[in-house]
């Protein structure tokens, strides 16, 4: 069975309800980490072994989606050195990712001089060409989302279905295209309400906007996530259900969503 496991669903930082943005897409042979927000490694390690992971895709380099990359890289290179796995980030951000090693490399430990480079095969996602990349059984196509930094909406296509992740975004054609006909659409719903500067300037969604994108895309199952105020999450689910005819799930840490193909 193909599933999406929620490792963290908080915006900005971890909180009482768990880690920041992080998800695990897995089938019988492949497990891909989507985003590495702070707390993601701890959440993963509670129920999984590091050897299970096939690769990592980071939608964008805001800290609530990427800060734990250093934790993952440290664990990958010390005390034992594990086989390198692919790490994809938007190609425009490869230079900024290199600075992670400059800041957090440990010159006195040979395997940790450049932890990111030592742990991962680092590769770029071309957000405009929409060129698919492969990790195990998954073909992953990036689409440009609408956010304050280069941000990739991700379309995962595998033998058992299609999963889309919106990344952080405002309403845009890229996310609609990424989610077209998706069996599961994991979509940010950061705030209950927002002005135009937040929605179209910085790039975030409300539950009503998330539901509208899911409807336009013809997705079957909408999973709301990335909550600025987790106490509002259930109300967001109720709002989304009024604007989307398919199934609506409110993400919570530890939840597993089955991917059921049409």
CSV table of C-alpha atoms in Angstrom, one decimal:
chain,number,residue,atom,x,y,z
A,1,UNK,CA,0.0,0.0,0.0
A,2,UNK,CA,1.1,3.6,-0.8
A,3,UNK,CA,0.8,6.0,2.1
A,4,UNK,CA,1.6,9.6,3.1
A,5,UNK,CA,2.8,9.8,6.7
A,6,UNK,CA,2.7,13.2,8.5
A,7,UNK,CA,5.9,13.7,10.4
A,8,UNK,CA,5.1,17.4,11.1
A,9,UNK,CA,2.4,19.9,10.1
A,10,UNK,CA,3.2,23.1,11.9
A,11,UNK,CA,4.2,26.3,10.2
A,12,UNK,CA,7.2,28.4,11.4
A,13,UNK,CA,8.5,26.0,14.1
A,14,UNK,CA,7.7,22.9,16.2
A,15,UNK,CA,5.0,23.3,18.9
A,16,UNK,CA,3.0,21.3,21.3
A,17,UNK,CA,1.4,19.4,18.5
A,18,UNK,CA,4.7,18.3,17.0
A,19,UNK,CA,7.3,19.1,14.3
A,20,UNK,CA,7.2,21.6,11.5
A,21,UNK,CA,6.6,20.6,7.9
A,22,UNK,CA,7.7,17.1,7.0
A,23,UNK,CA,6.1,14.1,5.3
A,24,UNK,CA,7.0,10.6,4.2
A,25,UNK,CA,5.7,9.1,1.0
A,26,UNK,CA,6.2,5.4,0.9
A,27,UNK,CA,5.2,2.2,-0.9
A,28,UNK,CA,6.6,-1.3,-0.5
A,29,UNK,CA,10.0,-0.5,-1.9
A,30,UNK,CA,10.6,3.3,-1.7
A,31,UNK,CA,10.3,5.9,1.1
A,32,UNK,CA,10.9,9.6,0.2
A,33,UNK,CA,11.0,12.4,2.8
A,34,UNK,CA,9.3,15.6,1.7
A,35,UNK,CA,10.6,18.6,3.6
A,36,UNK,CA,12.8,18.5,6.7
A,37,UNK,CA,11.3,21.0,9.1
A,38,UNK,CA,12.7,21.2,12.6
A,39,UNK,CA,11.6,18.1,14.6
A,40,UNK,CA,11.3,15.9,11.5
A,41,UNK,CA,14.2,13.6,12.3
A,42,UNK,CA,12.9,12.9,15.8
A,43,UNK,CA,9.4,12.2,14.4
A,44,UNK,CA,10.8,9.8,11.8
A,45,UNK,CA,13.2,8.0,14.2
A,46,UNK,CA,10.4,7.2,16.6
A,47,UNK,CA,9.0,4.6,14.2
A,48,UNK,CA,11.5,4.2,11.3
A,49,UNK,CA,15.1,3.2,10.7
A,50,UNK,CA,17.4,5.5,8.8
A,51,UNK,CA,18.1,2.7,6.3
A,52,UNK,CA,14.4,2.8,5.1
A,53,UNK,CA,14.9,6.2,3.5
A,54,UNK,CA,15.4,6.3,-0.3
A,55,UNK,CA,15.8,10.1,-0.8
A,56,UNK,CA,14.8,13.6,0.3
A,57,UNK,CA,13.0,16.4,-1.6
A,58,UNK,CA,12.8,19.8,-0.1
A,59,UNK,CA,10.2,22.2,-1.5
A,60,UNK,CA,12.0,25.4,-0.5
A,61,UNK,CA,14.6,26.6,1.9
A,62,UNK,CA,12.6,28.4,4.5
A,63,UNK,CA,13.7,27.1,7.9
A,64,UNK,CA,10.4,25.4,8.8
A,65,UNK,CA,10.9,23.2,5.8
A,66,UNK,CA,14.6,22.7,5.7
A,67,UNK,CA,16.3,23.4,9.0
A,68,UNK,CA,16.5,19.7,10.0
A,69,UNK,CA,18.6,19.0,6.9
A,70,UNK,CA,21.6,19.5,9.1
A,71,UNK,CA,20.3,17.1,11.7
A,72,UNK,CA,19.7,14.5,9.0
A,73,UNK,CA,23.2,15.1,7.6
A,74,UNK,CA,24.8,14.9,11.0
A,75,UNK,CA,23.1,11.6,11.7
A,76,UNK,CA,24.0,10.3,8.2
A,77,UNK,CA,27.7,11.0,8.8
A,78,UNK,CA,28.3,10.3,12.5
A,79,UNK,CA,29.0,8.1,14.4
A,80,UNK,CA,28.5,5.8,11.4
A,81,UNK,CA,28.7,6.9,7.7
A,82,UNK,CA,25.6,5.7,5.8
A,83,UNK,CA,25.4,5.4,2.0
A,84,UNK,CA,24.6,8.6,0.3
A,85,UNK,CA,21.0,9.2,-0.9
A,86,UNK,CA,19.7,11.9,-3.3
A,87,UNK,CA,18.6,15.3,-2.0
A,88,UNK,CA,16.7,17.6,-4.3
A,89,UNK,CA,16.1,21.3,-3.7
A,90,UNK,CA,15.0,24.0,-6.2
A,91,UNK,CA,18.0,24.6,-8.5
A,92,UNK,CA,18.0,28.3,-7.8
A,93,UNK,CA,18.7,27.5,-4.1
A,94,UNK,CA,21.7,25.2,-4.6
A,95,UNK,CA,24.1,28.0,-3.7
A,96,UNK,CA,22.3,28.8,-0.4
A,97,UNK,CA,22.3,25.1,0.5
A,98,UNK,CA,26.1,25.0,0.1
A,99,UNK,CA,26.2,27.6,2.9
A,100,UNK,CA,24.7,25.1,5.3
A,101,UNK,CA,28.0,23.2,5.2
A,102,UNK,CA,30.0,26.4,5.6
A,103,UNK,CA,28.1,27.3,8.7
A,104,UNK,CA,27.7,23.8,10.3
A,105,UNK,CA,30.6,21.7,9.0
A,106,UNK,CA,33.0,20.3,11.7
A,107,UNK,CA,36.6,20.5,10.5
A,108,UNK,CA,37.9,18.3,13.3
A,109,UNK,CA,35.7,15.3,12.3
A,110,UNK,CA,36.7,14.0,8.8
A,111,UNK,CA,33.2,12.7,7.9
A,112,UNK,CA,31.5,16.0,9.0
A,113,UNK,CA,33.7,18.6,7.3
A,114,UNK,CA,30.8,19.0,4.8
A,115,UNK,CA,27.9,17.1,6.2
A,116,UNK,CA,25.4,17.9,3.5
A,117,UNK,CA,27.8,17.0,0.7
A,118,UNK,CA,28.9,13.8,2.5
A,119,UNK,CA,25.4,12.6,3.3
A,120,UNK,CA,23.6,13.4,0.1
A,121,UNK,CA,23.9,13.5,-3.7
A,122,UNK,CA,22.7,17.1,-4.0
A,123,UNK,CA,20.6,17.8,-7.1
A,124,UNK,CA,18.5,20.7,-8.4
A,125,UNK,CA,14.8,20.8,-9.4
A,126,UNK,CA,14.1,22.9,-12.5
A,127,UNK,CA,10.8,24.6,-11.6
A,128,UNK,CA,10.1,26.0,-15.0
A,129,UNK,CA,10.9,23.1,-17.3
A,130,UNK,CA,8.9,20.7,-15.0
A,131,UNK,CA,11.4,18.0,-15.7
A,132,UNK,CA,10.7,14.8,-13.7
A,133,UNK,CA,13.2,13.3,-11.4
A,134,UNK,CA,13.2,9.7,-10.2
A,135,UNK,CA,13.6,8.3,-6.7
A,136,UNK,CA,12.9,4.5,-6.6
A,137,UNK,CA,9.4,3.8,-7.8
A,138,UNK,CA,8.4,7.5,-7.9
A,139,UNK,CA,8.5,10.0,-10.7
A,140,UNK,CA,8.5,13.5,-9.1
A,141,UNK,CA,7.7,16.5,-11.2
A,142,UNK,CA,8.3,20.0,-9.7
A,143,UNK,CA,6.1,22.9,-10.6
A,144,UNK,CA,6.7,26.5,-9.6
A,145,UNK,CA,4.6,27.6,-6.7
A,146,UNK,CA,3.9,31.3,-5.7
A,147,UNK,CA,6.1,32.1,-2.6
A,148,UNK,CA,8.6,34.6,-1.5
A,149,UNK,CA,11.5,32.2,-2.3
A,150,UNK,CA,11.8,29.6,-5.1
A,151,UNK,CA,9.2,27.0,-4.1
A,152,UNK,CA,8.3,23.6,-5.7
A,153,UNK,CA,4.9,22.1,-5.8
A,154,UNK,CA,5.6,18.4,-6.2
A,155,UNK,CA,3.7,15.8,-8.2
A,156,UNK,CA,4.6,12.2,-7.2
A,157,UNK,CA,3.5,9.6,-9.7
A,158,UNK,CA,3.9,6.0,-8.8
A,159,UNK,CA,2.4,2.6,-9.6
A,160,UNK,CA,-0.3,3.0,-7.1
A,161,UNK,CA,-1.4,6.6,-7.5
A,162,UNK,CA,-0.6,10.3,-7.6
A,163,UNK,CA,0.3,12.5,-4.6
A,164,UNK,CA,0.8,16.2,-4.7
A,165,UNK,CA,2.4,18.6,-2.2
A,166,UNK,CA,1.5,22.3,-2.7
A,167,UNK,CA,4.6,23.6,-0.9
A,168,UNK,CA,4.1,27.1,0.6
A,169,UNK,CA,2.2,29.0,-2.0
A,170,UNK,CA,-0.4,31.5,-3.0
A,171,UNK,CA,-3.0,30.6,-5.6
A,172,UNK,CA,-1.3,29.9,-9.0
A,173,UNK,CA,-1.5,27.7,-12.1
A,174,UNK,CA,1.6,25.8,-11.1
A,175,UNK,CA,0.0,24.2,-8.0
A,176,UNK,CA,-3.3,23.5,-9.9
A,177,UNK,CA,-1.3,21.7,-12.6
A,178,UNK,CA,0.8,19.8,-10.0
A,179,UNK,CA,-2.4,18.6,-8.3
A,180,UNK,CA,-4.4,17.7,-11.4
A,181,UNK,CA,-6.3,14.5,-10.8
A,182,UNK,CA,-4.2,13.7,-7.7
A,183,UNK,CA,-5.4,10.9,-5.5
A,184,UNK,CA,-4.1,12.8,-2.4
A,185,UNK,CA,-3.4,16.5,-2.4
A,186,UNK,CA,-1.4,17.7,0.6
A,187,UNK,CA,-2.0,21.5,0.7
A,188,UNK,CA,-0.9,24.3,2.9
A,189,UNK,CA,-3.6,26.1,4.9
A,190,UNK,CA,-1.6,28.5,6.9
A,191,UNK,CA,-4.2,30.9,8.2
A,192,UNK,CA,-8.0,31.1,8.5
A,193,UNK,CA,-8.0,34.5,6.7
A,194,UNK,CA,-5.4,36.7,5.1
A,195,UNK,CA,-5.1,39.9,3.1
A,196,UNK,CA,-3.7,40.2,-0.4
A,197,UNK,CA,-0.1,40.8,0.8
A,198,UNK,CA,-0.1,37.5,2.6
A,199,UNK,CA,-1.9,35.5,-0.1
A,200,UNK,CA,-0.3,36.9,-3.3
A,201,UNK,CA,2.7,38.8,-1.9
A,202,UNK,CA,4.3,36.4,0.5
A,203,UNK,CA,2.4,33.4,-0.8
A,204,UNK,CA,0.1,31.5,1.6
A,205,UNK,CA,-3.4,29.9,1.5
A,206,UNK,CA,-6.5,29.9,3.6
A,207,UNK,CA,-8.7,26.7,3.9
A,208,UNK,CA,-11.2,28.2,1.4
A,209,UNK,CA,-8.4,28.8,-1.1
A,210,UNK,CA,-6.9,25.4,-0.6
A,211,UNK,CA,-10.3,23.8,-1.2
A,212,UNK,CA,-10.7,25.9,-4.4
A,213,UNK,CA,-7.4,24.7,-5.8
A,214,UNK,CA,-8.3,21.1,-5.0
A,215,UNK,CA,-11.6,21.5,-6.7
A,216,UNK,CA,-10.1,23.2,-9.8
A,217,UNK,CA,-7.5,20.5,-10.0
A,218,UNK,CA,-9.9,17.6,-9.7
A,219,UNK,CA,-8.1,16.1,-6.7
A,220,UNK,CA,-9.9,13.4,-4.8
A,221,UNK,CA,-8.6,13.8,-1.2
A,222,UNK,CA,-7.5,17.1,0.3
A,223,UNK,CA,-5.1,17.0,3.3
A,224,UNK,CA,-4.8,20.4,5.0
A,225,UNK,CA,-1.5,21.2,6.7
A,226,UNK,CA,1.1,23.9,7.6
A,227,UNK,CA,-0.9,25.5,10.4
A,228,UNK,CA,0.2,28.8,11.9
A,229,UNK,CA,-2.2,28.3,14.8
A,230,UNK,CA,-2.8,24.5,15.3
A,231,UNK,CA,-5.8,25.2,17.5
A,232,UNK,CA,-7.6,26.5,14.3
A,233,UNK,CA,-6.9,23.3,12.3
A,234,UNK,CA,-10.3,21.6,12.9
A,235,UNK,CA,-12.1,24.8,12.0
A,236,UNK,CA,-10.1,24.9,8.8
A,237,UNK,CA,-11.2,21.4,8.0
A,238,UNK,CA,-14.8,22.4,8.4
A,239,UNK,CA,-14.4,25.4,6.1
A,240,UNK,CA,-12.6,23.4,3.4
A,241,UNK,CA,-15.4,20.8,3.5
A,242,UNK,CA,-17.9,23.4,2.6
A,243,UNK,CA,-15.9,24.3,-0.6
A,244,UNK,CA,-14.6,20.9,-1.7
A,245,UNK,CA,-16.8,17.8,-2.5
A,246,UNK,CA,-14.1,15.2,-2.0
A,247,UNK,CA,-12.6,13.9,1.3
A,248,UNK,CA,-10.9,16.4,3.6
A,249,UNK,CA,-8.4,15.4,6.2
A,250,UNK,CA,-6.8,17.7,8.8
A,251,UNK,CA,-3.1,16.7,9.2
A,252,UNK,CA,-1.7,15.8,12.6
A,253,UNK,CA,1.7,14.4,13.5
A,254,UNK,CA,1.7,10.6,13.2
A,255,UNK,CA,-1.3,10.4,10.9
A,256,UNK,CA,-1.1,8.1,7.9
A,257,UNK,CA,-3.1,8.8,4.8
A,258,UNK,CA,-3.6,5.9,2.4
A,259,UNK,CA,-3.2,6.6,-1.3
A,260,UNK,CA,-6.0,4.9,-3.2
A,261,UNK,CA,-5.7,5.2,-7.0
A,262,UNK,CA,-8.7,5.8,-9.2
